[in-house]
Tab-separated table of C-alpha atoms in Angstrom:
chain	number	residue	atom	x	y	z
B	74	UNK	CA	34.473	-28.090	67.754
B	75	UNK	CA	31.526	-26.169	66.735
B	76	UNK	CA	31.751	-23.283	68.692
B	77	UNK	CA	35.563	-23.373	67.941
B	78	UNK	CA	34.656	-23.275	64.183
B	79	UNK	CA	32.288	-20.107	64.407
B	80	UNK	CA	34.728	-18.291	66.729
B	81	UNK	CA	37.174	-18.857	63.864
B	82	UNK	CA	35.052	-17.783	61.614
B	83	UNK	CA	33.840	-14.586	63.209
B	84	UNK	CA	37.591	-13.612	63.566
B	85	UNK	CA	38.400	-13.936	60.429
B	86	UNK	CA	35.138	-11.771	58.772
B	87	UNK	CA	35.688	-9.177	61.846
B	88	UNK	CA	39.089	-8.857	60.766
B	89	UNK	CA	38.370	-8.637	57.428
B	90	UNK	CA	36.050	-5.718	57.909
B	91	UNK	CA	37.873	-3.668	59.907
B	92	UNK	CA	40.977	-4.363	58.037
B	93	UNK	CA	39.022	-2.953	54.524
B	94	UNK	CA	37.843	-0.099	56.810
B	95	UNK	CA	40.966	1.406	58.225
B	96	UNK	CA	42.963	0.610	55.044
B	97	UNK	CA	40.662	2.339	52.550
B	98	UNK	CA	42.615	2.176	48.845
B	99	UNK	CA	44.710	5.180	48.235
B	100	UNK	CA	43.493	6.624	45.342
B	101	UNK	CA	39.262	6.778	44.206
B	102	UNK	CA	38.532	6.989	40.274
B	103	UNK	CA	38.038	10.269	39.416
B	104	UNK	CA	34.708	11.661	40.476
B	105	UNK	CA	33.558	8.820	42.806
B	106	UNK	CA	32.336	9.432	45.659
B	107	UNK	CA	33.632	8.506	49.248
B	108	UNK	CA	33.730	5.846	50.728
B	109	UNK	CA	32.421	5.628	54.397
B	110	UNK	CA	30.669	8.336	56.321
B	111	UNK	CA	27.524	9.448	56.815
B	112	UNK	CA	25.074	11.395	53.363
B	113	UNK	CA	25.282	14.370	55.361
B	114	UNK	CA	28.593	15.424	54.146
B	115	UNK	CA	28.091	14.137	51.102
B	116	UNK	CA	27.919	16.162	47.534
B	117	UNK	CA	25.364	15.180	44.929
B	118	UNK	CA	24.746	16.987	41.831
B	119	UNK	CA	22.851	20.279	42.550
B	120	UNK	CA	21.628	22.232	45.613
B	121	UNK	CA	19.226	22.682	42.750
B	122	UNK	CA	16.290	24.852	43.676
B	123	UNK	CA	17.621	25.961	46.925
B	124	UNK	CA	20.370	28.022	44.742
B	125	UNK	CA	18.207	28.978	41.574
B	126	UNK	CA	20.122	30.826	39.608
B	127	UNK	CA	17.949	33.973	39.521
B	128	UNK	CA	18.156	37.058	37.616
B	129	UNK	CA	19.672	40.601	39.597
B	130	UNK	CA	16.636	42.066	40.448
B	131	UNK	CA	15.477	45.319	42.740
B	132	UNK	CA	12.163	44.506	44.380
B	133	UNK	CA	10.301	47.247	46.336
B	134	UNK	CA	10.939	47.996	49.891
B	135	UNK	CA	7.250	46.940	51.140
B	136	UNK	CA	7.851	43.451	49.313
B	137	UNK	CA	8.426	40.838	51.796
B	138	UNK	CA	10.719	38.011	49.952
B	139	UNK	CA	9.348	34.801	51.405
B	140	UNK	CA	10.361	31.432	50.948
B	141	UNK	CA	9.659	29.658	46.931
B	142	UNK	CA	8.180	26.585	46.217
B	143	UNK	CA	9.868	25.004	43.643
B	144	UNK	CA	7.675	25.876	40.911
B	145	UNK	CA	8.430	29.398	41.443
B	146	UNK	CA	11.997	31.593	41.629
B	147	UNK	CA	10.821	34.032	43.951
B	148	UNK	CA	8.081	35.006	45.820
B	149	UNK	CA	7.075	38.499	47.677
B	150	UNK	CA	3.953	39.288	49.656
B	151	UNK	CA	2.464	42.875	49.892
B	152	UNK	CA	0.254	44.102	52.768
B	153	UNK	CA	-1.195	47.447	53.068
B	154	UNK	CA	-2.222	49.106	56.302
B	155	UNK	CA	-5.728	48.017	56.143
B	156	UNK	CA	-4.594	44.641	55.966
B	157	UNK	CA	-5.471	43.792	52.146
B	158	UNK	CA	-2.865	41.952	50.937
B	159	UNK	CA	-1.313	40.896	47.354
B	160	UNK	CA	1.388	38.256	46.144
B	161	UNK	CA	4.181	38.864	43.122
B	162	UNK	CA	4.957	35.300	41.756
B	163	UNK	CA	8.094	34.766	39.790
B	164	UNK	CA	8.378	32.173	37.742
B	165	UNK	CA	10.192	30.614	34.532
B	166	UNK	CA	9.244	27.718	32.139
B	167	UNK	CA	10.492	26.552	28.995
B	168	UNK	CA	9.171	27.577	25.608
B	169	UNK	CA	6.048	29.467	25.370
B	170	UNK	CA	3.880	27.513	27.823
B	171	UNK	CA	1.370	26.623	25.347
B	172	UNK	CA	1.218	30.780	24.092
B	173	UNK	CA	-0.637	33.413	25.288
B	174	UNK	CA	-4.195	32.355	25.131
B	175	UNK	CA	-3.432	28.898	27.321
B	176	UNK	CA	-1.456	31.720	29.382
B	177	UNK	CA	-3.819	33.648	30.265
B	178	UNK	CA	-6.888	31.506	30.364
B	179	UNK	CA	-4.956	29.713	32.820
B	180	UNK	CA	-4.730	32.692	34.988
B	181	UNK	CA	-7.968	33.598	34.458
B	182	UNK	CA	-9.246	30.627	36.326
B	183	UNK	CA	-7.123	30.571	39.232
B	184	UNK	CA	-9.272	33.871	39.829
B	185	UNK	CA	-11.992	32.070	38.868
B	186	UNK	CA	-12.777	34.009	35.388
B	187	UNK	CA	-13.809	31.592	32.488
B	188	UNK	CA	-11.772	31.753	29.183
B	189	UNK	CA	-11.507	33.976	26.235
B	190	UNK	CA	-10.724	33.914	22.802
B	191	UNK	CA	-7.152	34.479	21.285
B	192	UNK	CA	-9.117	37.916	20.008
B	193	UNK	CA	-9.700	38.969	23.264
B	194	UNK	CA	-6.137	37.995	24.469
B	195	UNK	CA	-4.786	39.934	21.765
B	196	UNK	CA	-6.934	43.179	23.042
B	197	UNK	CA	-6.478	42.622	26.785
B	198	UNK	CA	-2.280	42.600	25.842
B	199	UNK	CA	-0.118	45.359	26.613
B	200	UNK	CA	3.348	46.129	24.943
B	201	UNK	CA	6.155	46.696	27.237
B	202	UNK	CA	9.874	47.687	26.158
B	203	UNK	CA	12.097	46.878	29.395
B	204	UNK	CA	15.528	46.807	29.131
B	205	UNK	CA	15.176	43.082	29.408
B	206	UNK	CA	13.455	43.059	26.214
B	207	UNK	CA	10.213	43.148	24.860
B	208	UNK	CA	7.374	41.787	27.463
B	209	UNK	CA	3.678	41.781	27.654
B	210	UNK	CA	1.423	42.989	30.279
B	211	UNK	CA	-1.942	41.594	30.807
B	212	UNK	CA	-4.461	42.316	33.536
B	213	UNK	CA	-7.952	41.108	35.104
B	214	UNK	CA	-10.365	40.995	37.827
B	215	UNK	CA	-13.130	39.450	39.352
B	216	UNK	CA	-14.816	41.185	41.999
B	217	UNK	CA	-12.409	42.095	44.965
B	218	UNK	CA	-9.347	40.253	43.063
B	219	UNK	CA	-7.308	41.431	40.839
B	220	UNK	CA	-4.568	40.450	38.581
B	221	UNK	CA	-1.915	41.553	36.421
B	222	UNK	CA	0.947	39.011	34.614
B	223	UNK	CA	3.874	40.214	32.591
B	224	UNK	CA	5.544	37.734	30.514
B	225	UNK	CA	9.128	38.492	29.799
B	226	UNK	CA	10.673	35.549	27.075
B	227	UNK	CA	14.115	35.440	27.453
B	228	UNK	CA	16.723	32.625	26.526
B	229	UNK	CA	13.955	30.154	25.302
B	230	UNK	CA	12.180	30.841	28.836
B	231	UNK	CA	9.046	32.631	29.499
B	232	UNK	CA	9.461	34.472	33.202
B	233	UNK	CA	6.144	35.025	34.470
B	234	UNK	CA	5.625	38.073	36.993
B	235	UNK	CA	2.495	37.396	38.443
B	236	UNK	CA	0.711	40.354	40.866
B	237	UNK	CA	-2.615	38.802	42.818
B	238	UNK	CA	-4.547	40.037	45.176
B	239	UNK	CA	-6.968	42.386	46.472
B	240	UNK	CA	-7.811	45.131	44.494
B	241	UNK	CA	-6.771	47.964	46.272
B	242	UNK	CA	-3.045	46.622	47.098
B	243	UNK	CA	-2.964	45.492	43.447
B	244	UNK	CA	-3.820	49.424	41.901
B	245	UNK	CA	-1.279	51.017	44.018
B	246	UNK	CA	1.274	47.985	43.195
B	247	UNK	CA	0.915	47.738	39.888
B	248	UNK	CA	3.415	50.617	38.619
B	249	UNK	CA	5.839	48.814	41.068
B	250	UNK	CA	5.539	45.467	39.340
B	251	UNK	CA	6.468	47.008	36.193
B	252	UNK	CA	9.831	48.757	37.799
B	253	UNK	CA	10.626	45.896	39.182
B	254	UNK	CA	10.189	43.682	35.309
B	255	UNK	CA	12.385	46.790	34.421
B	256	UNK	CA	14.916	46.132	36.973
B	257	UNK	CA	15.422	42.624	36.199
B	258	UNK	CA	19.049	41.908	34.465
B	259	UNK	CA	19.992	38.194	33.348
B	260	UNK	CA	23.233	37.143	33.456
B	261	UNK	CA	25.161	37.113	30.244
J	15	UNK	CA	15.582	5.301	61.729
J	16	UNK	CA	17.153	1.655	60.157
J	17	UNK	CA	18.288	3.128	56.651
J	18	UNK	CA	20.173	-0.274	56.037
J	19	UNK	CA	16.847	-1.705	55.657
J	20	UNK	CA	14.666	1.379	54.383
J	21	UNK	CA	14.400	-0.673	50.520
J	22	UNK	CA	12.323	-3.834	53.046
J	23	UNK	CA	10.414	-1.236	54.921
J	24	UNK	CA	9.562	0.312	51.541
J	25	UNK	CA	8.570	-3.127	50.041
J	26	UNK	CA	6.450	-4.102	53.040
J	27	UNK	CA	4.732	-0.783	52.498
J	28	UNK	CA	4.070	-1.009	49.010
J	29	UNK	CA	2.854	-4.434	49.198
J	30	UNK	CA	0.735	-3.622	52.069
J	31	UNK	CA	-0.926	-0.676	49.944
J	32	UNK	CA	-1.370	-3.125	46.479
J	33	UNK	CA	-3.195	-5.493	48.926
J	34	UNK	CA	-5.484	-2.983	50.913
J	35	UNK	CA	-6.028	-1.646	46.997
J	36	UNK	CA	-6.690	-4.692	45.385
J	37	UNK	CA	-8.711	-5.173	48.277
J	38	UNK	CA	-10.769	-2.048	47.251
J	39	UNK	CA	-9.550	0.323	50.268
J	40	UNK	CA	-9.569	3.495	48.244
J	41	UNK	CA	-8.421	6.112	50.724
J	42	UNK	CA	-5.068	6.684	50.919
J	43	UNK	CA	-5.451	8.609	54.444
J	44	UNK	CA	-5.859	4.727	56.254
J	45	UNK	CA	-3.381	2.739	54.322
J	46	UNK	CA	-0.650	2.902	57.141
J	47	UNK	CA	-0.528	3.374	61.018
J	48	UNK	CA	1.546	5.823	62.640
J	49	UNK	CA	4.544	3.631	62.367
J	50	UNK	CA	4.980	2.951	58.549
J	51	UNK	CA	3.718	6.469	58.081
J	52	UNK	CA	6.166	7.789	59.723
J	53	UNK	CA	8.335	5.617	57.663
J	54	UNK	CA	7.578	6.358	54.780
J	55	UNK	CA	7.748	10.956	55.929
J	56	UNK	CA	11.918	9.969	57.222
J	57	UNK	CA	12.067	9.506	53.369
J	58	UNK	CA	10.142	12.178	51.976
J	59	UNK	CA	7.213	10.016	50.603
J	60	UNK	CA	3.650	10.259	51.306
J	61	UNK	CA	0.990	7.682	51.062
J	62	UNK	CA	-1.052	9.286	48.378
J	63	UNK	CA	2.172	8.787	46.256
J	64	UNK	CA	1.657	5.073	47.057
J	65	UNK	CA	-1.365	4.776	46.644
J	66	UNK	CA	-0.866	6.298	43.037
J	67	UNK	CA	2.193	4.166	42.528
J	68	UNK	CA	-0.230	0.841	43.516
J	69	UNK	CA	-2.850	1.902	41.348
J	70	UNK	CA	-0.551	2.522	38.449
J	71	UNK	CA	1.008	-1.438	39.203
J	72	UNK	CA	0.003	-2.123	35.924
J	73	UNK	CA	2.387	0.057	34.098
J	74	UNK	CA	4.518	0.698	37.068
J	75	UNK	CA	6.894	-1.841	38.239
J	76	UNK	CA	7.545	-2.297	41.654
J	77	UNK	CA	11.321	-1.722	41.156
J	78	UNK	CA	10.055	1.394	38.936
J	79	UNK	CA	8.313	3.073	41.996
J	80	UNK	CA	11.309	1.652	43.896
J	81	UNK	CA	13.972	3.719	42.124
J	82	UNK	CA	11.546	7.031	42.052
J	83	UNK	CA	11.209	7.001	45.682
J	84	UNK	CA	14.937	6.429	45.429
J	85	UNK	CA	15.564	9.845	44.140
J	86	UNK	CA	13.209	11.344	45.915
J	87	UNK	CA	14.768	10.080	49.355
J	88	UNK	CA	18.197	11.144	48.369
J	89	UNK	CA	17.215	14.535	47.373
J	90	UNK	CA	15.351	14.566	50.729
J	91	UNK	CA	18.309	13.335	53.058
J	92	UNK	CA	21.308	15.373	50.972
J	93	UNK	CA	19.483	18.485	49.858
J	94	UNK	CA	16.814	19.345	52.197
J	95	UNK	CA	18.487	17.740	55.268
J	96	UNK	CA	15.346	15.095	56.161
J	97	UNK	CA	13.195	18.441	55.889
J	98	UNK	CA	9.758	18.995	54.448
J	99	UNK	CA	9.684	22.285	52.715
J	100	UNK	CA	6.128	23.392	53.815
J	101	UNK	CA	5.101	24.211	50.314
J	102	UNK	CA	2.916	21.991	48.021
J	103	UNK	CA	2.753	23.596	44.353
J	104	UNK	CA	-0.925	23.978	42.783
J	105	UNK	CA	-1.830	21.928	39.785
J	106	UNK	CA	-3.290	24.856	38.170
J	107	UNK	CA	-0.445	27.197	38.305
J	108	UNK	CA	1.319	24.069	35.976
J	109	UNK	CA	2.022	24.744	32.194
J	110	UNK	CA	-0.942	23.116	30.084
J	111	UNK	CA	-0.489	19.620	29.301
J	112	UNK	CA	-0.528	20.818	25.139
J	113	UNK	CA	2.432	23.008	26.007
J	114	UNK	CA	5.457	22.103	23.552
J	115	UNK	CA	8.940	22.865	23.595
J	116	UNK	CA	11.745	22.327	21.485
J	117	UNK	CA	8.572	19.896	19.555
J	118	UNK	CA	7.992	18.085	22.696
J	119	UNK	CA	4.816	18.120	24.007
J	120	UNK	CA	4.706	17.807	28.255
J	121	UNK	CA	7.872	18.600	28.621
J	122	UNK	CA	6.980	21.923	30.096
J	123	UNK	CA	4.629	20.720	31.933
J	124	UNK	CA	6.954	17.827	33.716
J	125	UNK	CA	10.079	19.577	34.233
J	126	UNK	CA	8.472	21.393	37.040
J	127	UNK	CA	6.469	18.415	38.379
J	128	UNK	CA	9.833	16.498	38.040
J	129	UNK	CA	11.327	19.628	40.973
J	130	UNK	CA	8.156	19.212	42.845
J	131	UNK	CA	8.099	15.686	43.045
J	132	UNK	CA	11.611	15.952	43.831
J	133	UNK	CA	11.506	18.400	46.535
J	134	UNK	CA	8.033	16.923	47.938
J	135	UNK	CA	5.803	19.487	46.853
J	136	UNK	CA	3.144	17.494	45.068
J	137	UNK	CA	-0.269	18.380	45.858
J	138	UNK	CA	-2.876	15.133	46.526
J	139	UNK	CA	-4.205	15.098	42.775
J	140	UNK	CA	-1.140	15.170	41.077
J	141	UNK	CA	1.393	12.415	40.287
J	142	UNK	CA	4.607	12.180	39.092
J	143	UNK	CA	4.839	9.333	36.715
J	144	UNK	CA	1.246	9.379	35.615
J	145	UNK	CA	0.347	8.346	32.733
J	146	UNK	CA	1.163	11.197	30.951
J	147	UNK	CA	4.234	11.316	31.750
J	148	UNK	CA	4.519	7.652	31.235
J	149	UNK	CA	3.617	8.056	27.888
J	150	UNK	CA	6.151	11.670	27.318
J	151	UNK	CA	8.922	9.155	28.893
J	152	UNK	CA	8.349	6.356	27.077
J	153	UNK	CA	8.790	8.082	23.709
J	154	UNK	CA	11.720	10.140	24.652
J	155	UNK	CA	13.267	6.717	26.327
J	156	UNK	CA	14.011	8.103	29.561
J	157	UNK	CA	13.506	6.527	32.663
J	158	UNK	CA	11.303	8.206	35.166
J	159	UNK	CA	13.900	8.238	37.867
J	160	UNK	CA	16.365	8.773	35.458
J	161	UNK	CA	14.676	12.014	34.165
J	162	UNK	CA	14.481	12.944	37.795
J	163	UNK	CA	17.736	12.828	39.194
J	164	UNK	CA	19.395	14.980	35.918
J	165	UNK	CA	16.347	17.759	36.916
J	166	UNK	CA	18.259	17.471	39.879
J	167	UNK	CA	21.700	18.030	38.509
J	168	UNK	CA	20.533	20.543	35.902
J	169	UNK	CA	19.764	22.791	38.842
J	170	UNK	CA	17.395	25.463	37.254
J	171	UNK	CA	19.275	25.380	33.931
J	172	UNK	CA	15.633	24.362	31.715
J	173	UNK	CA	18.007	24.381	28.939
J	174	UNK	CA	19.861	21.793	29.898
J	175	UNK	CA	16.944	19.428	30.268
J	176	UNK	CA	15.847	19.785	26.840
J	177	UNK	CA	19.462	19.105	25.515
J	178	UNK	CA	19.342	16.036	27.061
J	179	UNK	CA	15.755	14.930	26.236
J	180	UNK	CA	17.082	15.658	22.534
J	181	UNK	CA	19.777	13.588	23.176
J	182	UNK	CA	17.888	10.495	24.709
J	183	UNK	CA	15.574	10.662	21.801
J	184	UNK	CA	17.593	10.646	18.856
């Protein structure tokens, strides 16, 4: 009787399932997702960083585009044929990032330099007109590194375009890093 | 892989790690054997991020670290296809914790940990839901997975962020 019962049973919840899964309702609210399946087909909201929407740009021929962490929108590394090498770093944040003087102090330590004061920010800071806009170009060193930032603000963004490395690669780089700033067009 | 159970596995794991840290085990690197650890990688966590999450239980619930890792796994298994990305972000390159936008203080500085910790890019010393951020959240009355998965459908668009921050706040 009680194997009867749970035979009974089982038919009815096996039939049950596979009756809801072949018989799926005909019409989904708008926007949900499907029912069934596997994730891999599935779409969620954004391909996010994989598909940053990045500005048209025209890097250099001896830039090698590599692939971004997310923190950054583009990356490029530089190698001379003496095997120095250098790194452009593209990146965007919100707002001002705390202004220049957090800016660049920041910098300044990843090379290992200690701070300065908004003064000497102010002196060390370059104009630039690019058809952009109106950027900023700041540079240091500390013995065989180098470094030179320039800080486009656009839409409420700052875009930082970062050029590290060793000296040499950096000097004859430099003149490229600004093309390339001046090469950049956001979409409208 | 036993995804139907992946929330269990993910409980036995945290409540292994609050016991070995209550216990005063304070190296994340022999929390778990090969088995949990490997776990814990199919969904794009790390045991440093427990062993944050357990020594934040305090002011992180277990259902809080529970929905977190949520995101995190989906954006693993949808986006990045159960694939690490090979890149872990530096703390240093991150905007100053002082840095303001729009009048809100962090949220510079969190919108780009939120894509990191999304994409599994965190570096050892950094956390998403630290107390920092705790505190950023708290006021702006956003959940931390919450604030997570709109980075995620906000794409890149920063803008877009700080309308809805704005929006949660008011």
């Amino acid at each position: 009787m009680k194997t009867i019962f749970v035979l009974g049973l089982a038919v009815l919840i096996g039939s049950r399932c596979v009756t809801q899964a072949e018989q799926p309702p005909a019409q989904l609210p708008a926007g949900h997702p499907p029912i069934g399946g596997d994730m891999r087909g599935q779409s969620l909201p954004g391909d996010v960083m994989a598909q940053a929407s990045n500005p048209q740009w025209t890097a250099p021929a001896n830039w090698k585009s590599v692939p971004a962490s997310s923190m950054r929108r583009a990356t490029f590394q530089i190698r001379n044929a003496d095997g120095q090498s250098a790194e452009v770093a593209v990146s965007a944040f919100p707002g001002d990032v705390g202004g220049s003087l957090a800016n660049v102090n920041r910098w300044r330590g990843q090379i290992g330099l200690g701070p300065v004061t908004q003064v000497e920010v102010d002196a060390m800071t370059k104009q630039l007109e690019v058809p952009a806009g109106k950027a900023t170009e700041v540079e240091f060193a500390k013995e065989k590194v180098r470094m030179v930032v320039i800080t486009l603000p656009h839409a409420g963004n700052s875009w930082f375009f970062k050029l590290t490395g060793d000296t040499a690669v950096v000097e004859a780089e430099k003149s490229k890093l600004v093309d390339f700033v001046k090469s950049v067009k956001f979409q409208p | 892989m036993n995804h139907f159970h992946w929330e269990a596995d993910f409980r036995r794991c945290y409540e292994h790690a609050l016991a070995l840290y209550r216990s005063g085990e304070r190296d994340a690197a022999r929390y778990f054997k090969k088995a949990d650890a490997a776990f814990l990688a199919s969904i794009g966590h790390t045991a440093q991020e427990m062993y944050d999450y357990v020594e934040d239980a305090g002011d992180l619930s277990y259902g809080d670290v529970l929905l977190i890792a949520s995101a995190r796994r989906d954006y693993f298994r949808v986006i990045q296809k159960g694939k690490p990305t090979g890149h872990t972000i530096r703390t240093a390159d991150l905007p100053p914790k002082d840095a303001a936008v729009a009048g809100f203080v962090w949220l510079p500085r969190i919108i780009p940990k939120a894509r990191a910790k999304l994409c599994g890019e965190m570096p050892p010393d950094l956390m998403y839901g630290c107390g920092g951020d705790r505190a950023f959240l708290k006021k702006v009355n956003i959940h931390p997975a919450d604030f997570l998965r709109f980075v995620w459908s906000a794409r890149d668009d920063d803008q877009k962020i700080i309308e809805y921050v704005k929006r949660c706040a008011a």
